[in-house]
Amino acid sequence: MKKLDFRKYCVVSLFLLVSGLNTYANDGYKLWLQYRLIGDEALRQSYQSNIQEVVPLGDSKTIEIALHELQVGLKGMLGPGYLSVDRESIKNSLVFGRKENLPQTIIGFFDKGYHQINEEGFIIRSITVKGKKQLVITGKTDVGVLYGVHHFLRLLQTNQAIGELNIVESPKLKVRVLNHWDNLDRTVERGYSGGSIWDWHRLPDYIDQRYIDYARANASIGINGTVLTNVNANALILTPQYIEKVKALADVFRPYGIRVYLTARFSAPMEIGGLKTADPLDAGVISWWKGKAARIYAEIPDFGGFLVKANSEGQPGPQNYGRNHVDGANMLADAVAPFGGIIMWRAFVYAENSSDDRAKEAYSEFVPYDGQFKDNVLVQVKNGPIDFQPREPFHPMFGAMPKTPLMIEFQITQEYLGCSTHSVFLSTLFEEVLESDTYRKGKGSTVAKVIDGSLSNKKLTGMAGVSNIGTDRNWTGNVFLQANWYSFGRLAWNPYMKSADIADEWIRATFSNDKAFVQPVKAFMLQSREATVNYMTPLGLHHIMAAGHHYGPGPWVDIFERAEWNSVYFHKADTLGVGFDRSTTGSNAVGQYAPEVARMFNDINTCPEEYLLWFHHVPWNYRLKNGQSLWNGMALKYQEGVDTVAAMVKTWSSLEGYVDSQRFNEMKMLLDIQYKEAKWWRDSCLLYFQRFSKMELPEGVEKPTRTLEYFQSLEFPFAPGHH
Ligand code: GCW
């Protein structure tokens, strides 16, 4: 055998490690915590000289976790072998611990900082003590320190200077939760990335490594709660058999700063409690819930509380007993209050005997209750008034209930945005909503200010995201959609962050710091949501997805008895035009917004074109701002959406050298599917609407290759996520 030239071997392996030409497989399991070796040698050395030693202070599980994270992260990024851990003395370098564990010699440096942060906040600061440079990460709690450690690692992951740090940060929202629509049989409602990660059968004794990795990933972006079960709830989760399993998960999550919450089925007292009623004013029901809460808290002292979907889409609720949302929410709030728990009561309701406009129902039902909910109730409001569409105007409830804490609910899973095959960066959607101005207290009354409590001085604040996580090896079914979990966490921490910055961080942490990669990928991520709006529902169209599973186009859907489940209800296309008249001449949904906003939406000339067909029924030959007729403009938007996806495919294909082959190839295949499906959307929608407009497709729009009948005949009986 030929002797291996050792030097050459070293040079080659170093090159492979450093160059980023990673040809080995990477299945994406490590999410944004890749901790790749830092390619820039000078930078690596400067990091190394700043951090020669890590000094953990305190001996909690959380500090152990923080230490482990630093070891994994620093070894990965700076190379193995140089790092030492010294618990005894503080000689130099990276020190981390909460306030009370910091030595007197350095605590004084942080007096001001401690005043500025809350319980979950952190300070990262470079100080010099006796001629030695020390980087200190501290907070009031160990979890704050853990958040600081993750923040610090992120600085390295994104190749920032760490020489002179002085960072003081606190989360701006209190409750930062994922909502899992996971069923006990491990199916996931609207889940597109495999089954539920909760293995109820093997819990409580079998602790899947996934639970730990899940907690770690969430902690890295500041998520501090998880609702384990579907809002379409099963009462069994509240039985002792399941509480024991929930406790096992809570024990895993606790040191990561994550609390568990459950969905409470309103009829549980009857289903598992043997009571004859679930009337929230019934003494037996009240004491049943109190007892239930006490049992849960006996097992899980930091249990977060309940999330409730009541009297919505067939779920039981107080109205079944002639009571209202306030009665229901407050009864449960009283049950968990002694233990510090909260109730997240959803406002996603629309009546069975539908009114003139589904978009108006939540507001009509809830706003009159302003000020009546107990202090530990958060009313959970979807970002828009219909249902997680590719684009909706902000929900009119934001700003309209100044005496009630409202939390916002986003959908991270892509029920209406192409499931997990379409690479859509949802951060721009979240950001658009958060930046929307409600004008409820004059200009600048943004949704972000409503939900962070600053507009009306609220302490209890929150953001919920319907999870896109499943058992797929890469968690989200598509590596790119990890970015949506990531951006949700970052925005829940700070709803004023910019999507461009979030994308930048995520790309660098997940793939590469190489500018030649970061820039084009960031550009296409930032365009991706607009592209999806364009090829699915341009100009304010909404809810024209296929029936039931919502996969693919279905503007023709008119089969449901409940009018507001049909696409035709939402687009109202006819020979005159298309769109839902929600102006004062129509349903007057505009009247639910502050006067400034109502006026803008109401007038077809000032209504932003993104919402044109949301608020107006518009003639086919109406002139858009670009001079095109509505019909031509709509067709061109569909084409634009397709073209943007084509460009995304092209960009990605050109970046093969920067990504490991596995993630590169998977993304490539998914983008190809997205391109195919974007064309499917364009062709079927245009063929359908053409029946009403009776106009030719304008120049520049590709001719459909199939008939409308063909598209209408497509069926997907096993489309994922549907029950
Ligand atoms: O978007 C709709 C979904 C339902 C979901 C419901 C809700 C969990 O189609 O699957 O049920 O919203 O948010 O309650």
PDB file of N, CA, C and O in Angstrom, residues 599-655:
ATOM      1  N   ARG A 599     -61.004  54.859   5.969  1.00  0.00           N
ATOM      2  CA  ARG A 599     -61.080  55.748   4.796  1.00  0.00           C
ATOM      3  C   ARG A 599     -60.158  55.280   3.685  1.00  0.00           C
ATOM      4  O   ARG A 599     -60.536  55.210   2.526  1.00  0.00           O
ATOM      5  N   MET A 600     -58.947  54.911   4.088  1.00  0.00           N
ATOM      6  CA  MET A 600     -57.968  54.485   3.082  1.00  0.00           C
ATOM      7  C   MET A 600     -58.442  53.214   2.357  1.00  0.00           C
ATOM      8  O   MET A 600     -58.418  53.132   1.145  1.00  0.00           O
ATOM      9  N   PHE A 601     -58.903  52.242   3.113  1.00  0.00           N
ATOM     10  CA  PHE A 601     -59.354  50.992   2.490  1.00  0.00           C
ATOM     11  C   PHE A 601     -60.645  51.187   1.695  1.00  0.00           C
ATOM     12  O   PHE A 601     -60.885  50.533   0.687  1.00  0.00           O
ATOM     13  N   ASN A 602     -61.474  52.071   2.179  1.00  0.00           N
ATOM     14  CA  ASN A 602     -62.803  52.229   1.598  1.00  0.00           C
ATOM     15  C   ASN A 602     -62.770  52.853   0.204  1.00  0.00           C
ATOM     16  O   ASN A 602     -63.586  52.521  -0.648  1.00  0.00           O
ATOM     17  N   ASP A 603     -61.830  53.725   0.003  1.00  0.00           N
ATOM     18  CA  ASP A 603     -61.756  54.433  -1.278  1.00  0.00           C
ATOM     19  C   ASP A 603     -60.884  53.630  -2.233  1.00  0.00           C
ATOM     20  O   ASP A 603     -59.696  53.428  -1.994  1.00  0.00           O
ATOM     21  N   ILE A 604     -61.469  53.214  -3.329  1.00  0.00           N
ATOM     22  CA  ILE A 604     -60.738  52.366  -4.275  1.00  0.00           C
ATOM     23  C   ILE A 604     -59.455  53.056  -4.779  1.00  0.00           C
ATOM     24  O   ILE A 604     -58.494  52.395  -5.167  1.00  0.00           O
ATOM     25  N   ASN A 605     -59.449  54.376  -4.724  1.00  0.00           N
ATOM     26  CA  ASN A 605     -58.259  55.088  -5.200  1.00  0.00           C
ATOM     27  C   ASN A 605     -57.127  55.120  -4.192  1.00  0.00           C
ATOM     28  O   ASN A 605     -55.967  55.309  -4.553  1.00  0.00           O
ATOM     29  N   THR A 606     -57.455  54.990  -2.903  1.00  0.00           N
ATOM     30  CA  THR A 606     -56.392  55.019  -1.894  1.00  0.00           C
ATOM     31  C   THR A 606     -56.121  53.628  -1.312  1.00  0.00           C
ATOM     32  O   THR A 606     -55.129  53.440  -0.618  1.00  0.00           O
ATOM     33  N   CYS A 607     -57.014  52.705  -1.580  1.00  0.00           N
ATOM     34  CA  CYS A 607     -56.802  51.340  -1.070  1.00  0.00           C
ATOM     35  C   CYS A 607     -55.546  50.774  -1.724  1.00  0.00           C
ATOM     36  O   CYS A 607     -55.443  50.744  -2.950  1.00  0.00           O
ATOM     37  N   PRO A 608     -54.554  50.350  -0.939  1.00  0.00           N
ATOM     38  CA  PRO A 608     -53.355  49.788  -1.566  1.00  0.00           C
ATOM     39  C   PRO A 608     -53.745  48.616  -2.483  1.00  0.00           C
ATOM     40  O   PRO A 608     -54.621  47.825  -2.127  1.00  0.00           O
ATOM     41  N   GLU A 609     -53.098  48.538  -3.630  1.00  0.00           N
ATOM     42  CA  GLU A 609     -53.527  47.518  -4.595  1.00  0.00           C
ATOM     43  C   GLU A 609     -53.339  46.095  -4.074  1.00  0.00           C
ATOM     44  O   GLU A 609     -54.007  45.181  -4.527  1.00  0.00           O
ATOM     45  N   GLU A 610     -52.449  45.930  -3.104  1.00  0.00           N
ATOM     46  CA  GLU A 610     -52.289  44.584  -2.522  1.00  0.00           C
ATOM     47  C   GLU A 610     -53.595  44.101  -1.893  1.00  0.00           C
ATOM     48  O   GLU A 610     -53.785  42.910  -1.688  1.00  0.00           O
ATOM     49  N   TYR A 611     -54.464  45.059  -1.514  1.00  0.00           N
ATOM     50  CA  TYR A 611     -55.717  44.682  -0.849  1.00  0.00           C
ATOM     51  C   TYR A 611     -56.950  45.010  -1.701  1.00  0.00           C
ATOM     52  O   TYR A 611     -58.080  44.981  -1.204  1.00  0.00           O
ATOM     53  N   LEU A 612     -56.711  45.324  -2.972  1.00  0.00           N
ATOM     54  CA  LEU A 612     -57.789  45.820  -3.825  1.00  0.00           C
ATOM     55  C   LEU A 612     -59.012  44.903  -3.804  1.00  0.00           C
ATOM     56  O   LEU A 612     -60.129  45.331  -3.535  1.00  0.00           O
ATOM     57  N   LEU A 613     -58.788  43.618  -4.100  1.00  0.00           N
ATOM     58  CA  LEU A 613     -59.932  42.709  -4.231  1.00  0.00           C
ATOM     59  C   LEU A 613     -60.381  42.149  -2.884  1.00  0.00           C
ATOM     60  O   LEU A 613     -61.361  41.431  -2.794  1.00  0.00           O
ATOM     61  N   TRP A 614     -59.629  42.483  -1.861  1.00  0.00           N
ATOM     62  CA  TRP A 614     -60.071  42.153  -0.489  1.00  0.00           C
ATOM     63  C   TRP A 614     -61.220  43.081  -0.091  1.00  0.00           C
ATOM     64  O   TRP A 614     -62.168  42.680   0.564  1.00  0.00           O
ATOM     65  N   PHE A 615     -61.106  44.346  -0.539  1.00  0.00           N
ATOM     66  CA  PHE A 615     -62.072  45.354  -0.091  1.00  0.00           C
ATOM     67  C   PHE A 615     -63.063  45.811  -1.165  1.00  0.00           C
ATOM     68  O   PHE A 615     -64.008  46.503  -0.852  1.00  0.00           O
ATOM     69  N   HIS A 616     -62.782  45.441  -2.420  1.00  0.00           N
ATOM     70  CA  HIS A 616     -63.640  46.005  -3.473  1.00  0.00           C
ATOM     71  C   HIS A 616     -63.999  44.964  -4.525  1.00  0.00           C
ATOM     72  O   HIS A 616     -63.193  44.086  -4.829  1.00  0.00           O
ATOM     73  N   HIS A 617     -65.190  45.103  -5.070  1.00  0.00           N
ATOM     74  CA  HIS A 617     -65.559  44.330  -6.249  1.00  0.00           C
ATOM     75  C   HIS A 617     -65.233  45.223  -7.445  1.00  0.00           C
ATOM     76  O   HIS A 617     -65.835  46.295  -7.609  1.00  0.00           O
ATOM     77  N   VAL A 618     -64.273  44.793  -8.235  1.00  0.00           N
ATOM     78  CA  VAL A 618     -63.656  45.709  -9.196  1.00  0.00           C
ATOM     79  C   VAL A 618     -63.934  45.252 -10.636  1.00  0.00           C
ATOM     80  O   VAL A 618     -63.752  44.076 -10.957  1.00  0.00           O
ATOM     81  N   PRO A 619     -64.365  46.177 -11.485  1.00  0.00           N
ATOM     82  CA  PRO A 619     -64.637  45.818 -12.891  1.00  0.00           C
ATOM     83  C   PRO A 619     -63.388  45.292 -13.602  1.00  0.00           C
ATOM     84  O   PRO A 619     -62.276  45.764 -13.339  1.00  0.00           O
ATOM     85  N   TRP A 620     -63.597  44.360 -14.502  1.00  0.00           N
ATOM     86  CA  TRP A 620     -62.458  43.744 -15.208  1.00  0.00           C
ATOM     87  C   TRP A 620     -61.631  44.759 -15.983  1.00  0.00           C
ATOM     88  O   TRP A 620     -60.448  44.566 -16.189  1.00  0.00           O
ATOM     89  N   ASN A 621     -62.278  45.809 -16.416  1.00  0.00           N
ATOM     90  CA  ASN A 621     -61.502  46.786 -17.198  1.00  0.00           C
ATOM     91  C   ASN A 621     -61.055  48.000 -16.376  1.00  0.00           C
ATOM     92  O   ASN A 621     -60.589  48.994 -16.915  1.00  0.00           O
ATOM     93  N   TYR A 622     -61.181  47.907 -15.057  1.00  0.00           N
ATOM     94  CA  TYR A 622     -60.687  48.969 -14.154  1.00  0.00           C
ATOM     95  C   TYR A 622     -59.198  49.208 -14.411  1.00  0.00           C
ATOM     96  O   TYR A 622     -58.438  48.272 -14.640  1.00  0.00           O
ATOM     97  N   ARG A 623     -58.793  50.481 -14.371  1.00  0.00           N
ATOM     98  CA  ARG A 623     -57.371  50.811 -14.631  1.00  0.00           C
ATOM     99  C   ARG A 623     -56.552  50.721 -13.346  1.00  0.00           C
ATOM    100  O   ARG A 623     -56.811  51.450 -12.387  1.00  0.00           O
ATOM    101  N   LEU A 624     -55.580  49.884 -13.334  1.00  0.00           N
ATOM    102  CA  LEU A 624     -54.666  49.808 -12.195  1.00  0.00           C
ATOM    103  C   LEU A 624     -53.670  50.960 -12.258  1.00  0.00           C
ATOM    104  O   LEU A 624     -53.558  51.628 -13.285  1.00  0.00           O
ATOM    105  N   LYS A 625     -52.924  51.129 -11.191  1.00  0.00           N
ATOM    106  CA  LYS A 625     -51.987  52.254 -11.144  1.00  0.00           C
ATOM    107  C   LYS A 625     -50.952  52.188 -12.254  1.00  0.00           C
ATOM    108  O   LYS A 625     -50.426  53.202 -12.696  1.00  0.00           O
ATOM    109  N   ASN A 626     -50.640  50.985 -12.709  1.00  0.00           N
ATOM    110  CA  ASN A 626     -49.638  50.867 -13.773  1.00  0.00           C
ATOM    111  C   ASN A 626     -50.255  51.017 -15.162  1.00  0.00           C
ATOM    112  O   ASN A 626     -49.603  50.766 -16.173  1.00  0.00           O
ATOM    113  N   GLY A 627     -51.543  51.387 -15.209  1.00  0.00           N
ATOM    114  CA  GLY A 627     -52.182  51.622 -16.498  1.00  0.00           C
ATOM    115  C   GLY A 627     -52.817  50.389 -17.114  1.00  0.00           C
ATOM    116  O   GLY A 627     -53.565  50.474 -18.081  1.00  0.00           O
ATOM    117  N   GLN A 628     -52.545  49.228 -16.541  1.00  0.00           N
ATOM    118  CA  GLN A 628     -53.137  48.005 -17.081  1.00  0.00           C
ATOM    119  C   GLN A 628     -54.598  47.885 -16.648  1.00  0.00           C
ATOM    120  O   GLN A 628     -54.979  48.382 -15.590  1.00  0.00           O
ATOM    121  N   SER A 629     -55.374  47.138 -17.429  1.00  0.00           N
ATOM    122  CA  SER A 629     -56.722  46.804 -16.972  1.00  0.00           C
ATOM    123  C   SER A 629     -56.590  45.801 -15.833  1.00  0.00           C
ATOM    124  O   SER A 629     -55.562  45.119 -15.707  1.00  0.00           O
ATOM    125  N   LEU A 630     -57.619  45.697 -15.015  1.00  0.00           N
ATOM    126  CA  LEU A 630     -57.555  44.736 -13.906  1.00  0.00           C
ATOM    127  C   LEU A 630     -57.244  43.337 -14.435  1.00  0.00           C
ATOM    128  O   LEU A 630     -56.391  42.627 -13.898  1.00  0.00           O
ATOM    129  N   TRP A 631     -57.941  42.951 -15.503  1.00  0.00           N
ATOM    130  CA  TRP A 631     -57.727  41.596 -16.024  1.00  0.00           C
ATOM    131  C   TRP A 631     -56.271  41.397 -16.455  1.00  0.00           C
ATOM    132  O   TRP A 631     -55.614  40.426 -16.050  1.00  0.00           O
ATOM    133  N   ASN A 632     -55.774  42.316 -17.245  1.00  0.00           N
ATOM    134  CA  ASN A 632     -54.386  42.178 -17.701  1.00  0.00           C
ATOM    135  C   ASN A 632     -53.413  42.232 -16.533  1.00  0.00           C
ATOM    136  O   ASN A 632     -52.469  41.459 -16.449  1.00  0.00           O
ATOM    137  N   GLY A 633     -53.683  43.165 -15.634  1.00  0.00           N
ATOM    138  CA  GLY A 633     -52.791  43.324 -14.487  1.00  0.00           C
ATOM    139  C   GLY A 633     -52.765  42.072 -13.628  1.00  0.00           C
ATOM    140  O   GLY A 633     -51.706  41.661 -13.135  1.00  0.00           O
ATOM    141  N   MET A 634     -53.914  41.466 -13.463  1.00  0.00           N
ATOM    142  CA  MET A 634     -53.985  40.245 -12.656  1.00  0.00           C
ATOM    143  C   MET A 634     -53.200  39.121 -13.341  1.00  0.00           C
ATOM    144  O   MET A 634     -52.394  38.415 -12.720  1.00  0.00           O
ATOM    145  N   ALA A 635     -53.420  38.991 -14.637  1.00  0.00           N
ATOM    146  CA  ALA A 635     -52.717  37.939 -15.380  1.00  0.00           C
ATOM    147  C   ALA A 635     -51.206  38.156 -15.310  1.00  0.00           C
ATOM    148  O   ALA A 635     -50.427  37.206 -15.110  1.00  0.00           O
ATOM    149  N   LEU A 636     -50.805  39.415 -15.427  1.00  0.00           N
ATOM    150  CA  LEU A 636     -49.366  39.702 -15.379  1.00  0.00           C
ATOM    151  C   LEU A 636     -48.782  39.436 -13.992  1.00  0.00           C
ATOM    152  O   LEU A 636     -47.635  39.021 -13.864  1.00  0.00           O
ATOM    153  N   LYS A 637     -49.587  39.653 -12.960  1.00  0.00           N
ATOM    154  CA  LYS A 637     -49.129  39.340 -11.600  1.00  0.00           C
ATOM    155  C   LYS A 637     -48.892  37.829 -11.464  1.00  0.00           C
ATOM    156  O   LYS A 637     -47.898  37.387 -10.884  1.00  0.00           O
ATOM    157  N   TYR A 638     -49.836  37.058 -11.957  1.00  0.00           N
ATOM    158  CA  TYR A 638     -49.649  35.600 -11.896  1.00  0.00           C
ATOM    159  C   TYR A 638     -48.348  35.203 -12.603  1.00  0.00           C
ATOM    160  O   TYR A 638     -47.567  34.387 -12.113  1.00  0.00           O
ATOM    161  N   GLN A 639     -48.145  35.830 -13.768  1.00  0.00           N
ATOM    162  CA  GLN A 639     -46.924  35.517 -14.524  1.00  0.00           C
ATOM    163  C   GLN A 639     -45.675  35.943 -13.751  1.00  0.00           C
ATOM    164  O   GLN A 639     -44.686  35.217 -13.686  1.00  0.00           O
ATOM    165  N   GLU A 640     -45.772  37.100 -13.121  1.00  0.00           N
ATOM    166  CA  GLU A 640     -44.633  37.612 -12.351  1.00  0.00           C
ATOM    167  C   GLU A 640     -44.261  36.645 -11.227  1.00  0.00           C
ATOM    168  O   GLU A 640     -43.087  36.386 -10.963  1.00  0.00           O
ATOM    169  N   GLY A 641     -45.293  36.121 -10.580  1.00  0.00           N
ATOM    170  CA  GLY A 641     -45.037  35.151  -9.510  1.00  0.00           C
ATOM    171  C   GLY A 641     -44.271  33.945 -10.042  1.00  0.00           C
ATOM    172  O   GLY A 641     -43.276  33.504  -9.443  1.00  0.00           O
ATOM    173  N   VAL A 642     -44.717  33.436 -11.176  1.00  0.00           N
ATOM    174  CA  VAL A 642     -44.049  32.281 -11.789  1.00  0.00           C
ATOM    175  C   VAL A 642     -42.611  32.644 -12.162  1.00  0.00           C
ATOM    176  O   VAL A 642     -41.667  31.883 -11.896  1.00  0.00           O
ATOM    177  N   ASP A 643     -42.455  33.825 -12.737  1.00  0.00           N
ATOM    178  CA  ASP A 643     -41.113  34.245 -13.165  1.00  0.00           C
ATOM    179  C   ASP A 643     -40.159  34.377 -11.970  1.00  0.00           C
ATOM    180  O   ASP A 643     -38.978  34.058 -12.072  1.00  0.00           O
ATOM    181  N   THR A 644     -40.678  34.864 -10.862  1.00  0.00           N
ATOM    182  CA  THR A 644     -39.808  35.001  -9.686  1.00  0.00           C
ATOM    183  C   THR A 644     -39.350  33.630  -9.210  1.00  0.00           C
ATOM    184  O   THR A 644     -38.188  33.447  -8.828  1.00  0.00           O
ATOM    185  N   VAL A 645     -40.257  32.674  -9.240  1.00  0.00           N
ATOM    186  CA  VAL A 645     -39.844  31.324  -8.819  1.00  0.00           C
ATOM    187  C   VAL A 645     -38.801  30.772  -9.797  1.00  0.00           C
ATOM    188  O   VAL A 645     -37.810  30.148  -9.393  1.00  0.00           O
ATOM    189  N   ALA A 646     -39.011  31.028 -11.078  1.00  0.00           N
ATOM    190  CA  ALA A 646     -38.018  30.567 -12.070  1.00  0.00           C
ATOM    191  C   ALA A 646     -36.650  31.160 -11.734  1.00  0.00           C
ATOM    192  O   ALA A 646     -35.618  30.470 -11.789  1.00  0.00           O
ATOM    193  N   ALA A 647     -36.650  32.415 -11.345  1.00  0.00           N
ATOM    194  CA  ALA A 647     -35.379  33.067 -11.001  1.00  0.00           C
ATOM    195  C   ALA A 647     -34.781  32.470  -9.728  1.00  0.00           C
ATOM    196  O   ALA A 647     -33.557  32.333  -9.607  1.00  0.00           O
ATOM    197  N   MET A 648     -35.639  32.102  -8.779  1.00  0.00           N
ATOM    198  CA  MET A 648     -35.156  31.470  -7.552  1.00  0.00           C
ATOM    199  C   MET A 648     -34.476  30.137  -7.885  1.00  0.00           C
ATOM    200  O   MET A 648     -33.407  29.819  -7.340  1.00  0.00           O
ATOM    201  N   VAL A 649     -35.094  29.387  -8.772  1.00  0.00           N
ATOM    202  CA  VAL A 649     -34.516  28.097  -9.170  1.00  0.00           C
ATOM    203  C   VAL A 649     -33.143  28.331  -9.788  1.00  0.00           C
ATOM    204  O   VAL A 649     -32.161  27.655  -9.470  1.00  0.00           O
ATOM    205  N   LYS A 650     -33.082  29.342 -10.622  1.00  0.00           N
ATOM    206  CA  LYS A 650     -31.826  29.639 -11.311  1.00  0.00           C
ATOM    207  C   LYS A 650     -30.744  30.064 -10.317  1.00  0.00           C
ATOM    208  O   LYS A 650     -29.603  29.589 -10.371  1.00  0.00           O
ATOM    209  N   THR A 651     -31.120  30.943  -9.427  1.00  0.00           N
ATOM    210  CA  THR A 651     -30.152  31.405  -8.433  1.00  0.00           C
ATOM    211  C   THR A 651     -29.627  30.234  -7.618  1.00  0.00           C
ATOM    212  O   THR A 651     -28.413  30.068  -7.438  1.00  0.00           O
ATOM    213  N   TRP A 652     -30.560  29.448  -7.128  1.00  0.00           N
ATOM    214  CA  TRP A 652     -30.130  28.325  -6.279  1.00  0.00           C
ATOM    215  C   TRP A 652     -29.200  27.396  -7.061  1.00  0.00           C
ATOM    216  O   TRP A 652     -28.163  26.960  -6.553  1.00  0.00           O
ATOM    217  N   SER A 653     -29.567  27.112  -8.297  1.00  0.00           N
ATOM    218  CA  SER A 653     -28.755  26.185  -9.102  1.00  0.00           C
ATOM    219  C   SER A 653     -27.327  26.686  -9.262  1.00  0.00           C
ATOM    220  O   SER A 653     -26.401  25.903  -9.410  1.00  0.00           O
ATOM    221  N   SER A 654     -27.168  28.003  -9.216  1.00  0.00           N
ATOM    222  CA  SER A 654     -25.831  28.557  -9.429  1.00  0.00           C
ATOM    223  C   SER A 654     -24.981  28.507  -8.154  1.00  0.00           C
ATOM    224  O   SER A 654     -23.818  28.882  -8.174  1.00  0.00           O
ATOM    225  N   LEU A 655     -25.575  28.074  -7.050  1.00  0.00           N
ATOM    226  CA  LEU A 655     -24.867  28.159  -5.775  1.00  0.00           C
ATOM    227  C   LEU A 655     -24.390  26.806  -5.254  1.00  0.00           C
ATOM    228  O   LEU A 655     -24.049  26.663  -4.074  1.00  0.00           O
TER     229      LEU A 655
END
